[in-house]
GROMACS .gro file of C-alpha atoms in nm:
model
  280
    1MET     CA    1   8.876   3.163   7.712
    2GLY     CA    2   8.526   3.100   7.813
    3GLY     CA    3   8.277   3.006   7.551
    4VAL     CA    4   8.023   2.755   7.443
    5PRO     CA    5   8.149   2.395   7.423
    6ALA     CA    6   8.195   2.256   7.071
    7THR     CA    7   7.960   1.973   7.137
    8ALA     CA    8   7.683   2.218   7.230
    9THR     CA    9   7.740   2.425   6.919
   10ALA     CA   10   7.728   2.114   6.703
   11ARG     CA   11   7.408   2.003   6.884
   12ARG     CA   12   7.246   2.345   6.809
   13ALA     CA   13   7.358   2.346   6.450
   14ARG     CA   14   7.209   1.995   6.377
   15PRO     CA   15   6.891   2.042   6.175
   16ALA     CA   16   6.563   1.941   6.329
   17ARG     CA   17   6.438   1.596   6.231
   18ASP     CA   18   6.147   1.599   5.986
   19PRO     CA   19   5.861   1.394   6.157
   20ARG     CA   20   5.707   1.318   5.818
   21PRO     CA   21   5.790   0.976   5.665
   22ARG     CA   22   6.024   0.971   5.373
   23GLY     CA   23   6.020   0.757   5.061
   24VAL     CA   24   5.754   0.592   4.850
   25THR     CA   25   5.437   0.488   5.031
   26LEU     CA   26   5.120   0.342   4.891
   27GLY     CA   27   4.924   0.645   5.025
   28ARG     CA   28   5.142   0.882   4.819
   29VAL     CA   29   5.121   0.669   4.512
   30VAL     CA   30   4.736   0.658   4.544
   31ALA     CA   31   4.733   1.036   4.581
   32SER     CA   32   4.952   1.081   4.281
   33GLU     CA   33   4.735   0.847   4.061
   34ALA     CA   34   4.424   1.031   4.185
   35ASP     CA   35   4.574   1.360   4.090
   36LYS     CA   36   4.661   1.238   3.744
   37LEU     CA   37   4.313   1.113   3.677
   38THR     CA   38   4.123   1.413   3.809
   39SER     CA   39   4.357   1.673   3.666
   40LEU     CA   40   4.249   1.570   3.314
   41ARG     CA   41   3.959   1.766   3.170
   42SER     CA   42   3.861   1.467   2.954
   43THR     CA   43   3.796   1.263   3.276
   44GLY     CA   44   3.522   1.489   3.369
   45TRP     CA   45   3.369   1.489   3.023
   46LEU     CA   46   3.394   1.105   3.023
   47ALA     CA   47   3.213   1.084   3.344
   48LEU     CA   48   2.947   1.317   3.225
   49ALA     CA   49   2.892   1.133   2.901
   50THR     CA   50   2.874   0.795   3.091
   51VAL     CA   51   2.610   0.936   3.327
   52ALA     CA   52   2.414   1.085   3.041
   53ALA     CA   53   2.434   0.759   2.839
   54ALA     CA   54   2.294   0.561   3.133
   55ALA     CA   55   2.009   0.807   3.190
   56ALA     CA   56   1.922   0.863   2.818
   57THR     CA   57   1.922   0.481   2.737
   58ALA     CA   58   1.713   0.397   3.036
   59TRP     CA   59   1.465   0.671   2.951
   60GLY     CA   60   1.449   0.567   2.580
   61LEU     CA   61   1.388   0.195   2.672
   62GLY     CA   62   1.140   0.302   2.937
   63LEU     CA   63   0.916   0.447   2.671
   64PHE     CA   64   0.839   0.087   2.573
   65ALA     CA   65   0.745  -0.025   2.920
   66ARG     CA   66   0.412  -0.193   2.945
   67PRO     CA   67   0.180  -0.104   3.229
   68GLU     CA   68   0.213  -0.364   3.505
   69PRO     CA   69   0.086  -0.218   3.838
   70GLY     CA   70   0.295  -0.345   4.125
   71ALA     CA   71   0.577  -0.492   3.912
   72SER     CA   72   0.940  -0.379   3.984
   73GLY     CA   73   1.071  -0.075   3.787
   74ALA     CA   74   1.434  -0.169   3.863
   75PRO     CA   75   1.488  -0.340   3.521
   76ILE     CA   76   1.404   0.000   3.358
   77ALA     CA   77   1.629   0.193   3.587
   78VAL     CA   78   1.934  -0.029   3.507
   79ALA     CA   79   1.856  -0.067   3.140
   80GLY     CA   80   2.127   0.179   3.036
   81ALA     CA   81   2.404  -0.043   3.171
   82VAL     CA   82   2.499  -0.201   2.833
   83LEU     CA   83   2.572   0.136   2.673
   84SER     CA   84   2.713   0.318   2.974
   85GLN     CA   85   2.954   0.026   3.042
   86LEU     CA   86   3.156   0.148   2.740
   87GLY     CA   87   3.242   0.465   2.941
   88PHE     CA   88   3.370   0.247   3.232
   89VAL     CA   89   3.593   0.044   2.998
   90VAL     CA   90   3.746   0.371   2.864
   91LEU     CA   91   3.788   0.493   3.224
   92GLY     CA   92   3.991   0.190   3.321
   93ALA     CA   93   4.180   0.158   2.994
   94ARG     CA   94   4.303   0.519   3.013
   95ALA     CA   95   4.404   0.477   3.381
   96GLY     CA   96   4.611   0.175   3.285
   97ALA     CA   97   4.754   0.278   2.944
   98ASP     CA   98   4.767   0.663   2.916
   99GLU     CA   99   5.114   0.689   3.069
  100TYR     CA  100   5.259   0.446   2.830
  101ARG     CA  101   5.106   0.635   2.534
  102THR     CA  102   5.247   0.970   2.652
  103GLY     CA  103   5.579   0.837   2.764
  104THR     CA  104   5.542   0.960   3.118
  105ALA     CA  105   5.569   0.599   3.251
  106ARG     CA  106   5.943   0.631   3.266
  107SER     CA  107   5.921   0.920   3.504
  108THR     CA  108   5.660   0.745   3.708
  109PHE     CA  109   5.860   0.421   3.754
  110ALA     CA  110   6.187   0.618   3.816
  111ALA     CA  111   6.004   0.762   4.118
  112VAL     CA  112   5.854   0.426   4.209
  113PRO     CA  113   6.120   0.164   4.132
  114ARG     CA  114   5.919  -0.128   4.278
  115ARG     CA  115   5.651  -0.059   4.007
  116LEU     CA  116   5.378  -0.271   4.160
  117PRO     CA  117   5.251   0.004   4.394
  118VAL     CA  118   5.175   0.212   4.088
  119LEU     CA  119   4.941  -0.061   3.952
  120ALA     CA  120   4.791  -0.098   4.303
  121GLY     CA  121   4.736   0.275   4.322
  122GLN     CA  122   4.571   0.269   3.978
  123ALA     CA  123   4.339  -0.009   4.088
  124LEU     CA  124   4.234   0.166   4.406
  125VAL     CA  125   4.177   0.500   4.223
  126THR     CA  126   3.994   0.340   3.937
  127THR     CA  127   3.764   0.150   4.179
  128ALA     CA  128   3.683   0.464   4.369
  129ALA     CA  129   3.617   0.675   4.051
  130ALA     CA  130   3.405   0.392   3.896
  131LEU     CA  131   3.190   0.360   4.214
  132VAL     CA  132   3.123   0.741   4.227
  133VAL     CA  133   3.043   0.749   3.846
  134ALA     CA  134   2.825   0.445   3.871
  135VAL     CA  135   2.622   0.581   4.162
  136LEU     CA  136   2.581   0.908   3.981
  137ALA     CA  137   2.471   0.716   3.658
  138LEU     CA  138   2.226   0.505   3.855
  139GLY     CA  139   2.074   0.807   4.028
  140ALA     CA  140   2.038   0.989   3.694
  141ALA     CA  141   1.860   0.682   3.531
  142VAL     CA  142   1.629   0.644   3.829
  143ALA     CA  143   1.542   1.012   3.806
  144ALA     CA  144   1.501   1.019   3.426
  145THR     CA  145   1.266   0.716   3.437
  146ALA     CA  146   1.064   0.829   3.729
  147GLY     CA  147   0.775   0.958   3.524
  148LEU     CA  148   0.770   0.660   3.290
  149ARG     CA  149   0.772   0.409   3.577
  150ALA     CA  150   0.486   0.606   3.751
  151ALA     CA  151   0.276   0.599   3.435
  152ALA     CA  152   0.330   0.229   3.396
  153GLY     CA  153   0.261   0.150   3.760
  154LEU     CA  154   0.621   0.017   3.814
  155ALA     CA  155   0.733   0.042   4.168
  156LEU     CA  156   1.090   0.096   4.288
  157ASP     CA  157   1.088  -0.061   4.632
  158VAL     CA  158   1.458  -0.086   4.756
  159THR     CA  159   1.345  -0.323   5.028
  160ASP     CA  160   1.241  -0.576   4.766
  161PRO     CA  161   1.541  -0.825   4.734
  162GLU     CA  162   1.527  -0.837   4.351
  163THR     CA  163   1.512  -0.449   4.326
  164ALA     CA  164   1.804  -0.414   4.572
  165ARG     CA  165   2.010  -0.676   4.382
  166LEU     CA  166   1.956  -0.495   4.039
  167LEU     CA  167   2.043  -0.148   4.177
  168ALA     CA  168   2.343  -0.274   4.370
  169GLY     CA  169   2.438  -0.495   4.073
  170PHE     CA  170   2.451  -0.188   3.844
  171VAL     CA  171   2.712  -0.015   4.053
  172LEU     CA  172   2.916  -0.338   4.114
  173HIS     CA  173   2.895  -0.446   3.754
  174GLN     CA  174   3.019  -0.113   3.616
  175THR     CA  175   3.298  -0.113   3.873
  176GLY     CA  176   3.403  -0.454   3.761
  177VAL     CA  177   3.399  -0.346   3.395
  178ALA     CA  178   3.620  -0.050   3.483
  179LEU     CA  179   3.873  -0.292   3.649
  180VAL     CA  180   3.866  -0.515   3.334
  181GLY     CA  181   3.943  -0.202   3.134
  182LEU     CA  182   4.234  -0.116   3.370
  183GLY     CA  183   4.377  -0.470   3.345
  184LEU     CA  184   4.363  -0.461   2.971
  185GLY     CA  185   4.507  -0.113   2.948
  186ALA     CA  186   4.801  -0.191   3.183
  187LEU     CA  187   4.856  -0.525   2.998
  188VAL     CA  188   4.846  -0.407   2.637
  189ARG     CA  189   4.959  -0.047   2.721
  190ARG     CA  190   4.740   0.109   2.440
  191PRO     CA  191   4.412   0.265   2.531
  192ASP     CA  192   4.251   0.202   2.193
  193ALA     CA  193   4.355  -0.160   2.182
  194ALA     CA  194   4.232  -0.206   2.540
  195LEU     CA  195   3.891  -0.052   2.448
  196VAL     CA  196   3.858  -0.277   2.144
  197ALA     CA  197   3.946  -0.590   2.350
  198GLY     CA  198   3.707  -0.486   2.628
  199VAL     CA  199   3.420  -0.433   2.387
  200LEU     CA  200   3.479  -0.769   2.226
  201ALA     CA  201   3.496  -0.959   2.554
  202LEU     CA  202   3.208  -0.782   2.719
  203VAL     CA  203   2.963  -0.734   2.447
  204VAL     CA  204   3.042  -0.859   2.097
  205LEU     CA  205   3.149  -1.223   2.177
  206ASP     CA  206   2.853  -1.266   2.409
  207HIS     CA  207   2.602  -1.142   2.141
  208LEU     CA  208   2.770  -1.356   1.864
  209LEU     CA  209   2.758  -1.666   2.082
  210ALA     CA  210   2.397  -1.592   2.168
  211THR     CA  211   2.298  -1.611   1.808
  212ASN     CA  212   2.465  -1.959   1.769
  213PRO     CA  213   2.332  -2.141   2.080
  214GLY     CA  214   2.471  -2.484   2.171
  215ARG     CA  215   2.656  -2.665   2.447
  216VAL     CA  216   3.000  -2.506   2.352
  217ALA     CA  217   2.865  -2.169   2.282
  218ASP     CA  218   2.651  -2.153   2.590
  219THR     CA  219   2.944  -2.279   2.804
  220ALA     CA  220   3.168  -2.010   2.666
  221ARG     CA  221   2.910  -1.735   2.728
  222ALA     CA  222   2.896  -1.847   3.089
  223LEU     CA  223   3.278  -1.806   3.121
  224LEU     CA  224   3.325  -1.480   2.951
  225PRO     CA  225   3.326  -1.141   3.140
  226GLY     CA  226   2.996  -1.069   2.983
  227ALA     CA  227   2.843  -1.313   3.226
  228GLY     CA  228   2.867  -1.042   3.493
  229ALA     CA  229   2.566  -0.873   3.320
  230ARG     CA  230   2.347  -1.137   3.466
  231VAL     CA  231   2.335  -0.943   3.790
  232LEU     CA  232   2.124  -0.684   3.594
  233LEU     CA  233   1.861  -0.928   3.479
  234ASP     CA  234   1.546  -0.992   3.676
  235ASP     CA  235   1.440  -1.328   3.790
  236GLY     CA  236   1.209  -1.394   3.500
  237ARG     CA  237   1.480  -1.314   3.243
  238LEU     CA  238   1.731  -1.525   3.434
  239ASP     CA  239   1.483  -1.819   3.434
  240ALA     CA  240   1.430  -1.776   3.052
  241LEU     CA  241   1.810  -1.767   2.992
  242ALA     CA  242   1.859  -2.076   3.197
  243ALA     CA  243   1.580  -2.260   3.018
  244GLY     CA  244   1.724  -2.192   2.678
  245SER     CA  245   2.091  -2.271   2.766
  246LEU     CA  246   2.272  -2.602   2.723
  247GLY     CA  247   2.567  -2.483   2.925
  248PRO     CA  248   2.619  -2.390   3.282
  249HIS     CA  249   2.360  -2.171   3.442
  250PRO     CA  250   2.546  -1.922   3.674
  251GLY     CA  251   2.323  -1.709   3.893
  252PRO     CA  252   2.346  -1.340   3.905
  253TRP     CA  253   2.619  -1.325   4.167
  254SER     CA  254   2.797  -1.621   4.029
  255GLY     CA  255   2.818  -1.434   3.695
  256HIS     CA  256   2.946  -1.129   3.870
  257LEU     CA  257   3.221  -1.344   4.022
  258VAL     CA  258   3.317  -1.446   3.672
  259LEU     CA  259   3.363  -1.088   3.578
  260ALA     CA  260   3.564  -1.026   3.901
  261ALA     CA  261   3.788  -1.326   3.819
  262TRP     CA  262   3.852  -1.179   3.474
  263ALA     CA  263   3.951  -0.847   3.628
  264ALA     CA  264   4.178  -1.016   3.882
  265ALA     CA  265   4.344  -1.230   3.613
  266LEU     CA  266   4.405  -0.939   3.381
  267LEU     CA  267   4.549  -0.731   3.662
  268ALA     CA  268   4.773  -1.025   3.765
  269ALA     CA  269   4.893  -1.061   3.403
  270ALA     CA  270   4.965  -0.682   3.393
  271ALA     CA  271   5.153  -0.705   3.718
  272TYR     CA  272   5.367  -0.985   3.592
  273ARG     CA  273   5.453  -0.795   3.272
  274LEU     CA  274   5.523  -0.481   3.471
  275ARG     CA  275   5.750  -0.673   3.722
  276ARG     CA  276   5.939  -0.875   3.459
  277GLY     CA  277   5.943  -0.654   3.143
  278ASP     CA  278   6.031  -0.294   3.054
  279VAL     CA  279   5.808   0.007   3.088
  280THR     CA  280   5.803   0.116   2.725
   0.00000   0.00000   0.00000
């Protein structure tokens, strides 16, 4: 009997090949981590509170600005960094530790058995989120202090190297702080503990050592992640800090590299624990 050959029938019955790549890819992991972060309502409130803290603190400190016609107004614009950096620590700590707190880490690492892409995805998403929030916070602070700076005769010339360094330093510093929070969160796996450790390392220890100056204390201050805040100091304050220190005198960008080194070391430690230990 005539008919269609069996090979032709089998060829027609074979399903079409899906052109899309299968399996776990870094892009998919990043998309998943971004969805986790942005789907939480508390993330939006945290970003809003961080922006408000930067603007309100800068405005409050700007009330005490002395009239100095022609002087830079950048120190006033970035004055809210100390308080607003707490929001960036929380952002990073939650990104690194929330899944362990809720127990969803088991499902995540069952889907991504190699584990390290999850941490890499969290780092990329945290960096992007921190950059966006930092830019918004800086913009809000600049707008909030515009009237105060104009009344005091303080200029905000972005072509001035010191002004550009302070404004860019604000964004980079807060991003580095968020990555420190991420490293702590992924390492200790508890958001509250990571927040406490971050505040101690970035703020408390630096201020305690500043009240007990000496060669050892000044050296320790230069090596703590709080040294990254030097990128937010104008040249006059940096000179005064160097004149009163018996330890190393890292410049603004050298101090920021110290912060970056802390972030890298904490993320490396978290990666080692993630690779070698369990996920509970």
